[in-house]
Amino acid sequence: MISGGLEKWESLSLLVIGLDGAGKTTLVKRLNNIDEGQEYYASTSFLNIEKFTLQNKNRPCVIYDLSGQGRYRKSWRDFYAEADGIFFIVDSTDTERLSIVQEMLIQISEDPILEGSHIPFLIIFNKINHPDALSSKEIVNFIEFNDIKFRNQTLTWGVEDADFATGYKVTECLDFFESNFRIITPEEEFLMREKEAQI
Ligand SMILES: Nc1nc2c(ncn2[C@@H]2O[C@H](COP(=O)(O)OP(=O)(O)OP(=O)(O)O)[C@@H](O)[C@H]2O)c(=O)[nH]1
Ligand SMILES: [Mg+2]
């Protein structure tokens, strides 16, 4: 049965965060190349909003590309509640700031706004083709990813390496989002309410 809930399906929100210089805007630019004719309708120094279309299901998506500069990082959380998925981009060559990356990820995994949330949260090790890049395995170990995952056990965590400058693994990153985002349909909501009433 087609439900009224489909309206919400029409546009998904993808939040892209990570330290300054990680490659967030590069990803957004690349998405626009992939999907020509995208309308650009807002950009400020803190927030760059673009539209693109998820290829597999032809579903429109709004991407929120936030600035990663220190003074803006506290404002990332203002966008968590509305996000259908989050990409956290890491510069794999920026070994000196991996401890800051770890700190930011710990904060996110403990953030009450994301408590109980099931949205996909993909950590992307970008610039992987650069000669100075650490391997994804090395970064996973350094940031103690298992410990981070343990702090929030409902989010749909994932890791991926990528190289947005060349387009390597862009599709895989989007596939992770597309396969794991989840919107509760009115039918599911109805069933959940029924279950609650029975308890
Ligand atoms: N070698 C290499 N360089 C990349 C890659 N992705 C991005 N860059 C470069 O890294 C620099 C920073 O990229 P941006 O996309 O502007 O970084 P950002 O995450 O948007 O940074 P802020 O907006 O400051 O938070 C640019 O010079 C990019 O060209 C990559 O995969 N490989
Ligand atoms: Mg940027």
PDB file of C-alpha atoms and ligand atoms in Angstrom:
ATOM      1  CA  MET A   1       0.000   0.000   0.000  1.00  0.00           C
ATOM      2  CA  ILE A   2       1.289   3.404  -0.874  1.00  0.00           C
ATOM      3  CA  SER A   3       1.240   5.601   2.170  1.00  0.00           C
ATOM      4  CA  GLY A   4       1.250   9.292   2.835  1.00  0.00           C
ATOM      5  CA  GLY A   5       4.653   8.758   4.428  1.00  0.00           C
ATOM      6  CA  LEU A   6       6.201   8.762   0.990  1.00  0.00           C
ATOM      7  CA  GLU A   7       6.211  12.524   1.046  1.00  0.00           C
ATOM      8  CA  LYS A   8       8.999  12.419   3.582  1.00  0.00           C
ATOM      9  CA  TRP A   9      10.852  10.028   1.261  1.00  0.00           C
ATOM     10  CA  GLU A  10      11.046  12.646  -1.404  1.00  0.00           C
ATOM     11  CA  SER A  11      14.089  14.369  -0.013  1.00  0.00           C
ATOM     12  CA  LEU A  12      16.748  12.978   2.292  1.00  0.00           C
ATOM     13  CA  SER A  13      19.166  14.985   4.398  1.00  0.00           C
ATOM     14  CA  LEU A  14      22.814  13.982   4.383  1.00  0.00           C
ATOM     15  CA  LEU A  15      25.079  15.787   6.818  1.00  0.00           C
ATOM     16  CA  VAL A  16      28.789  15.990   5.971  1.00  0.00           C
ATOM     17  CA  ILE A  17      31.161  16.881   8.800  1.00  0.00           C
ATOM     18  CA  GLY A  18      34.835  16.468   9.649  1.00  0.00           C
ATOM     19  CA  LEU A  19      37.846  18.647  10.349  1.00  0.00           C
ATOM     20  CA  ASP A  20      38.738  21.528   8.039  1.00  0.00           C
ATOM     21  CA  GLY A  21      40.500  20.396   4.895  1.00  0.00           C
ATOM     22  CA  ALA A  22      39.236  16.808   5.112  1.00  0.00           C
ATOM     23  CA  GLY A  23      37.496  16.942   1.736  1.00  0.00           C
ATOM     24  CA  LYS A  24      33.826  17.671   2.495  1.00  0.00           C
ATOM     25  CA  THR A  25      33.333  20.331  -0.162  1.00  0.00           C
ATOM     26  CA  THR A  26      35.339  18.257  -2.631  1.00  0.00           C
ATOM     27  CA  LEU A  27      32.781  15.463  -2.216  1.00  0.00           C
ATOM     28  CA  VAL A  28      29.912  17.871  -2.738  1.00  0.00           C
ATOM     29  CA  LYS A  29      31.491  19.266  -5.905  1.00  0.00           C
ATOM     30  CA  ARG A  30      32.048  15.765  -7.199  1.00  0.00           C
ATOM     31  CA  LEU A  31      28.421  14.856  -6.552  1.00  0.00           C
ATOM     32  CA  ASN A  32      27.368  17.798  -8.623  1.00  0.00           C
ATOM     33  CA  ASN A  33      29.555  16.595 -11.468  1.00  0.00           C
ATOM     34  CA  ILE A  34      28.048  13.145 -11.238  1.00  0.00           C
ATOM     35  CA  ASP A  35      24.573  14.538 -11.393  1.00  0.00           C
ATOM     36  CA  GLU A  36      24.568  17.427 -13.796  1.00  0.00           C
ATOM     37  CA  GLY A  37      22.110  20.266 -13.570  1.00  0.00           C
ATOM     38  CA  GLN A  38      21.882  20.363  -9.811  1.00  0.00           C
ATOM     39  CA  GLU A  39      20.480  23.551  -8.482  1.00  0.00           C
ATOM     40  CA  TYR A  40      22.716  25.429  -6.111  1.00  0.00           C
ATOM     41  CA  TYR A  41      20.659  27.473  -3.747  1.00  0.00           C
ATOM     42  CA  ALA A  42      22.579  28.405  -0.624  1.00  0.00           C
ATOM     43  CA  SER A  43      26.083  28.799   0.655  1.00  0.00           C
ATOM     44  CA  THR A  44      27.699  30.634   3.502  1.00  0.00           C
ATOM     45  CA  SER A  45      31.103  30.299   5.103  1.00  0.00           C
ATOM     46  CA  PHE A  46      29.692  27.926   7.711  1.00  0.00           C
ATOM     47  CA  LEU A  47      27.122  26.057   5.695  1.00  0.00           C
ATOM     48  CA  ASN A  48      27.041  24.975   2.088  1.00  0.00           C
ATOM     49  CA  ILE A  49      23.779  23.375   1.000  1.00  0.00           C
ATOM     50  CA  GLU A  50      23.506  21.495  -2.277  1.00  0.00           C
ATOM     51  CA  LYS A  51      21.063  19.130  -3.877  1.00  0.00           C
ATOM     52  CA  PHE A  52      21.866  15.908  -5.677  1.00  0.00           C
ATOM     53  CA  THR A  53      20.088  12.712  -6.626  1.00  0.00           C
ATOM     54  CA  LEU A  54      20.861   9.306  -5.182  1.00  0.00           C
ATOM     55  CA  GLN A  55      21.327   7.248  -8.306  1.00  0.00           C
ATOM     56  CA  ASN A  56      19.987   3.825  -7.358  1.00  0.00           C
ATOM     57  CA  LYS A  57      16.532   4.855  -6.285  1.00  0.00           C
ATOM     58  CA  ASN A  58      16.460   8.211  -8.029  1.00  0.00           C
ATOM     59  CA  ARG A  59      15.798   9.885  -4.720  1.00  0.00           C
ATOM     60  CA  PRO A  60      16.536  13.569  -4.200  1.00  0.00           C
ATOM     61  CA  CYS A  61      18.885  14.424  -1.412  1.00  0.00           C
ATOM     62  CA  VAL A  62      19.952  17.626   0.288  1.00  0.00           C
ATOM     63  CA  ILE A  63      23.549  17.636   1.440  1.00  0.00           C
ATOM     64  CA  TYR A  64      24.638  19.850   4.308  1.00  0.00           C
ATOM     65  CA  ASP A  65      28.359  20.550   3.979  1.00  0.00           C
ATOM     66  CA  LEU A  66      29.433  22.168   7.238  1.00  0.00           C
ATOM     67  CA  SER A  67      32.683  23.961   7.918  1.00  0.00           C
ATOM     68  CA  GLY A  68      35.203  21.957   9.893  1.00  0.00           C
ATOM     69  CA  GLN A  69      37.043  24.903  11.384  1.00  0.00           C
ATOM     70  CA  GLY A  70      37.456  24.762  15.148  1.00  0.00           C
ATOM     71  CA  ARG A  71      35.045  27.557  15.968  1.00  0.00           C
ATOM     72  CA  TYR A  72      32.206  25.894  14.054  1.00  0.00           C
ATOM     73  CA  ARG A  73      32.535  22.324  15.283  1.00  0.00           C
ATOM     74  CA  LYS A  74      30.228  22.852  18.269  1.00  0.00           C
ATOM     75  CA  SER A  75      27.434  23.790  15.853  1.00  0.00           C
ATOM     76  CA  TRP A  76      27.515  20.480  13.952  1.00  0.00           C
ATOM     77  CA  ARG A  77      25.150  18.974  16.504  1.00  0.00           C
ATOM     78  CA  ASP A  78      22.421  21.471  15.582  1.00  0.00           C
ATOM     79  CA  PHE A  79      21.991  19.413  12.405  1.00  0.00           C
ATOM     80  CA  TYR A  80      21.992  15.894  13.882  1.00  0.00           C
ATOM     81  CA  ALA A  81      18.281  15.639  14.642  1.00  0.00           C
ATOM     82  CA  GLU A  82      17.197  16.312  11.063  1.00  0.00           C
ATOM     83  CA  ALA A  83      19.854  14.168   9.375  1.00  0.00           C
ATOM     84  CA  ASP A  84      18.923  10.920   7.634  1.00  0.00           C
ATOM     85  CA  GLY A  85      22.603  10.054   7.547  1.00  0.00           C
ATOM     86  CA  ILE A  86      25.981  11.480   8.523  1.00  0.00           C
ATOM     87  CA  PHE A  87      29.328  11.297   6.736  1.00  0.00           C
ATOM     88  CA  PHE A  88      32.344  12.086   8.907  1.00  0.00           C
ATOM     89  CA  ILE A  89      35.278  12.754   6.593  1.00  0.00           C
ATOM     90  CA  VAL A  90      38.830  12.181   7.789  1.00  0.00           C
ATOM     91  CA  ASP A  91      41.980  13.350   5.980  1.00  0.00           C
ATOM     92  CA  SER A  92      44.088  10.163   5.963  1.00  0.00           C
ATOM     93  CA  THR A  93      47.270  12.200   5.481  1.00  0.00           C
ATOM     94  CA  ASP A  94      46.610  14.466   8.479  1.00  0.00           C
ATOM     95  CA  THR A  95      48.226  12.192  11.044  1.00  0.00           C
ATOM     96  CA  GLU A  96      48.910  15.034  13.491  1.00  0.00           C
ATOM     97  CA  ARG A  97      45.225  15.719  14.009  1.00  0.00           C
ATOM     98  CA  LEU A  98      43.976  12.142  14.300  1.00  0.00           C
ATOM     99  CA  SER A  99      43.664  12.565  18.053  1.00  0.00           C
ATOM    100  CA  ILE A 100      41.319  15.524  17.446  1.00  0.00           C
ATOM    101  CA  VAL A 101      39.339  13.316  15.068  1.00  0.00           C
ATOM    102  CA  GLN A 102      39.106  10.701  17.796  1.00  0.00           C
ATOM    103  CA  GLU A 103      37.993  13.317  20.323  1.00  0.00           C
ATOM    104  CA  MET A 104      35.274  14.618  17.963  1.00  0.00           C
ATOM    105  CA  LEU A 105      34.023  11.088  17.291  1.00  0.00           C
ATOM    106  CA  ILE A 106      33.861  10.310  20.994  1.00  0.00           C
ATOM    107  CA  GLN A 107      31.814  13.477  21.561  1.00  0.00           C
ATOM    108  CA  ILE A 108      29.446  12.497  18.754  1.00  0.00           C
ATOM    109  CA  SER A 109      29.062   8.938  20.022  1.00  0.00           C
ATOM    110  CA  GLU A 110      28.107  10.303  23.448  1.00  0.00           C
ATOM    111  CA  ASP A 111      25.809  13.038  22.165  1.00  0.00           C
ATOM    112  CA  PRO A 112      22.298  12.673  23.596  1.00  0.00           C
ATOM    113  CA  ILE A 113      20.744  13.891  20.341  1.00  0.00           C
ATOM    114  CA  LEU A 114      21.973  10.722  18.633  1.00  0.00           C
ATOM    115  CA  GLU A 115      21.110   8.408  21.501  1.00  0.00           C
ATOM    116  CA  GLY A 116      18.774   5.720  20.160  1.00  0.00           C
ATOM    117  CA  SER A 117      19.190   6.965  16.587  1.00  0.00           C
ATOM    118  CA  HIS A 118      19.616   4.319  13.872  1.00  0.00           C
ATOM    119  CA  ILE A 119      20.801   6.564  11.077  1.00  0.00           C
ATOM    120  CA  PRO A 120      23.860   5.552   9.042  1.00  0.00           C
ATOM    121  CA  PHE A 121      27.077   7.104  10.318  1.00  0.00           C
ATOM    122  CA  LEU A 122      29.901   6.547   7.871  1.00  0.00           C
ATOM    123  CA  ILE A 123      33.471   7.482   8.750  1.00  0.00           C
ATOM    124  CA  ILE A 124      35.310   8.070   5.492  1.00  0.00           C
ATOM    125  CA  PHE A 125      39.110   7.976   5.323  1.00  0.00           C
ATOM    126  CA  ASN A 126      39.649  10.348   2.421  1.00  0.00           C
ATOM    127  CA  LYS A 127      42.765  11.065   0.316  1.00  0.00           C
ATOM    128  CA  ILE A 128      43.620   7.373   0.532  1.00  0.00           C
ATOM    129  CA  ASN A 129      45.497   7.460  -2.796  1.00  0.00           C
ATOM    130  CA  HIS A 130      47.913  10.082  -1.479  1.00  0.00           C
ATOM    131  CA  PRO A 131      51.415   8.665  -0.822  1.00  0.00           C
ATOM    132  CA  ASP A 132      51.362   9.997   2.760  1.00  0.00           C
ATOM    133  CA  ALA A 133      47.988   8.462   3.624  1.00  0.00           C
ATOM    134  CA  LEU A 134      47.679   6.013   6.474  1.00  0.00           C
ATOM    135  CA  SER A 135      45.714   2.869   5.674  1.00  0.00           C
ATOM    136  CA  SER A 136      42.138   2.661   6.901  1.00  0.00           C
ATOM    137  CA  LYS A 137      43.215  -0.167   9.207  1.00  0.00           C
ATOM    138  CA  GLU A 138      45.850   2.042  10.831  1.00  0.00           C
ATOM    139  CA  ILE A 139      43.326   4.836  11.370  1.00  0.00           C
ATOM    140  CA  VAL A 140      40.668   2.460  12.710  1.00  0.00           C
ATOM    141  CA  ASN A 141      43.207   1.230  15.260  1.00  0.00           C
ATOM    142  CA  PHE A 142      44.454   4.696  16.137  1.00  0.00           C
ATOM    143  CA  ILE A 143      41.028   6.188  16.815  1.00  0.00           C
ATOM    144  CA  GLU A 144      39.921   2.990  18.586  1.00  0.00           C
ATOM    145  CA  PHE A 145      36.856   2.690  16.419  1.00  0.00           C
ATOM    146  CA  ASN A 146      35.497  -0.299  18.340  1.00  0.00           C
ATOM    147  CA  ASP A 147      35.436   1.780  21.511  1.00  0.00           C
ATOM    148  CA  ILE A 148      33.613   4.595  19.671  1.00  0.00           C
ATOM    149  CA  LYS A 149      31.018   2.157  18.299  1.00  0.00           C
ATOM    150  CA  PHE A 150      30.487   0.745  21.744  1.00  0.00           C
ATOM    151  CA  ARG A 151      29.479   4.182  23.106  1.00  0.00           C
ATOM    152  CA  ASN A 152      26.523   4.386  20.739  1.00  0.00           C
ATOM    153  CA  GLN A 153      25.216   0.985  19.811  1.00  0.00           C
ATOM    154  CA  THR A 154      22.166   2.050  17.823  1.00  0.00           C
ATOM    155  CA  LEU A 155      23.761   4.140  15.089  1.00  0.00           C
ATOM    156  CA  THR A 156      24.503   2.204  11.890  1.00  0.00           C
ATOM    157  CA  TRP A 157      28.267   2.630  11.884  1.00  0.00           C
ATOM    158  CA  GLY A 158      30.451   2.100   8.864  1.00  0.00           C
ATOM    159  CA  VAL A 159      33.954   2.858   7.669  1.00  0.00           C
ATOM    160  CA  GLU A 160      35.134   3.353   4.118  1.00  0.00           C
ATOM    161  CA  ASP A 161      38.294   4.620   2.482  1.00  0.00           C
ATOM    162  CA  ALA A 162      37.924   7.013  -0.413  1.00  0.00           C
ATOM    163  CA  ASP A 163      39.655   9.568  -2.564  1.00  0.00           C
ATOM    164  CA  PHE A 164      37.215  12.277  -3.462  1.00  0.00           C
ATOM    165  CA  ALA A 165      39.758  14.143  -5.600  1.00  0.00           C
ATOM    166  CA  THR A 166      39.713  11.250  -8.058  1.00  0.00           C
ATOM    167  CA  GLY A 167      36.229   9.990  -7.280  1.00  0.00           C
ATOM    168  CA  TYR A 168      37.451   6.677  -5.858  1.00  0.00           C
ATOM    169  CA  LYS A 169      34.718   5.015  -3.719  1.00  0.00           C
ATOM    170  CA  VAL A 170      32.260   7.915  -3.923  1.00  0.00           C
ATOM    171  CA  THR A 171      29.623   5.481  -5.143  1.00  0.00           C
ATOM    172  CA  GLU A 172      30.337   3.066  -2.296  1.00  0.00           C
ATOM    173  CA  CYS A 173      29.895   5.841   0.277  1.00  0.00           C
ATOM    174  CA  LEU A 174      26.559   6.841  -1.216  1.00  0.00           C
ATOM    175  CA  ASP A 175      25.487   3.198  -1.406  1.00  0.00           C
ATOM    176  CA  PHE A 176      26.112   2.858   2.314  1.00  0.00           C
ATOM    177  CA  PHE A 177      23.840   5.830   2.952  1.00  0.00           C
ATOM    178  CA  GLU A 178      21.222   4.636   0.526  1.00  0.00           C
ATOM    179  CA  SER A 179      21.163   1.098   1.894  1.00  0.00           C
ATOM    180  CA  ASN A 180      20.976   2.091   5.533  1.00  0.00           C
ATOM    181  CA  PHE A 181      18.901   5.237   5.887  1.00  0.00           C
ATOM    182  CA  ARG A 182      15.581   4.452   7.341  1.00  0.00           C
ATOM    183  CA  ILE A 183      12.382   6.397   7.590  1.00  0.00           C
ATOM    184  CA  ILE A 184       9.574   4.996   9.663  1.00  0.00           C
ATOM    185  CA  THR A 185       6.505   4.638   7.505  1.00  0.00           C
ATOM    186  CA  PRO A 186       3.028   5.332   8.941  1.00  0.00           C
ATOM    187  CA  GLU A 187       2.363   1.565   8.897  1.00  0.00           C
ATOM    188  CA  GLU A 188       5.467   0.875  10.997  1.00  0.00           C
ATOM    189  CA  GLU A 189       4.550   3.678  13.349  1.00  0.00           C
ATOM    190  CA  PHE A 190       1.064   2.218  13.730  1.00  0.00           C
ATOM    191  CA  LEU A 191       2.492  -1.240  14.537  1.00  0.00           C
ATOM    192  CA  MET A 192       4.910   0.257  17.053  1.00  0.00           C
ATOM    193  CA  ARG A 193       2.070   2.106  18.787  1.00  0.00           C
ATOM    194  CA  GLU A 194       0.027  -1.103  18.912  1.00  0.00           C
ATOM    195  CA  LYS A 195       2.955  -2.929  20.490  1.00  0.00           C
ATOM    196  CA  GLU A 196       3.418  -0.151  23.051  1.00  0.00           C
ATOM    197  CA  ALA A 197      -0.266  -0.326  23.945  1.00  0.00           C
ATOM    198  CA  GLN A 198       0.044  -4.059  24.584  1.00  0.00           C
ATOM    199  CA  ILE A 199       2.864  -3.642  27.081  1.00  0.00           C
TER     200      ILE A 199
HETATM  201  N1  LIG B   1      45.113  14.371  -2.613  1.00  0.00           N
HETATM  202  C1  LIG B   1      43.829  14.593  -2.315  1.00  0.00           C
HETATM  203  N2  LIG B   1      43.406  15.823  -1.997  1.00  0.00           N
HETATM  204  C2  LIG B   1      42.110  16.010  -1.690  1.00  0.00           C
HETATM  205  C3  LIG B   1      41.186  14.936  -1.695  1.00  0.00           C
HETATM  206  N3  LIG B   1      39.982  15.424  -1.316  1.00  0.00           N
HETATM  207  C4  LIG B   1      40.150  16.729  -1.092  1.00  0.00           C
HETATM  208  N4  LIG B   1      41.420  17.100  -1.324  1.00  0.00           N
HETATM  209  C5  LIG B   1      41.993  18.459  -1.201  1.00  0.00           C
HETATM  210  O1  LIG B   1      41.961  18.838   0.169  1.00  0.00           O
HETATM  211  C6  LIG B   1      41.723  20.227   0.301  1.00  0.00           C
HETATM  212  C7  LIG B   1      40.563  20.480   1.233  1.00  0.00           C
HETATM  213  O2  LIG B   1      39.397  19.995   0.660  1.00  0.00           O
HETATM  214  P1  LIG B   1      37.953  20.629   0.985  1.00  0.00           P
HETATM  215  O3  LIG B   1      36.973  19.748   0.299  1.00  0.00           O
HETATM  216  O4  LIG B   1      37.916  22.061   0.669  1.00  0.00           O
HETATM  217  O5  LIG B   1      37.917  20.436   2.559  1.00  0.00           O
HETATM  218  P2  LIG B   1      36.699  20.708   3.558  1.00  0.00           P
HETATM  219  O6  LIG B   1      36.530  19.467   4.334  1.00  0.00           O
HETATM  220  O7  LIG B   1      35.516  21.183   2.799  1.00  0.00           O
HETATM  221  O8  LIG B   1      37.295  21.822   4.505  1.00  0.00           O
HETATM  222  P3  LIG B   1      36.506  22.998   5.320  1.00  0.00           P
HETATM  223  O9  LIG B   1      35.477  23.572   4.395  1.00  0.00           O
HETATM  224  O10 LIG B   1      37.586  23.969   5.678  1.00  0.00           O
HETATM  225  O11 LIG B   1      35.923  22.374   6.534  1.00  0.00           O
HETATM  226  C8  LIG B   1      41.487  20.748  -1.110  1.00  0.00           C
HETATM  227  O12 LIG B   1      42.689  21.312  -1.583  1.00  0.00           O
HETATM  228  C9  LIG B   1      41.161  19.504  -1.897  1.00  0.00           C
HETATM  229  O13 LIG B   1      41.519  19.621  -3.240  1.00  0.00           O
HETATM  230  C10 LIG B   1      41.663  13.628  -2.054  1.00  0.00           C
HETATM  231  O14 LIG B   1      40.935  12.644  -2.094  1.00  0.00           O
HETATM  232  N5  LIG B   1      42.998  13.519  -2.335  1.00  0.00           N
HETATM  233 MG    MG B   2      34.426  22.975   2.843  1.00  0.00          MG
END
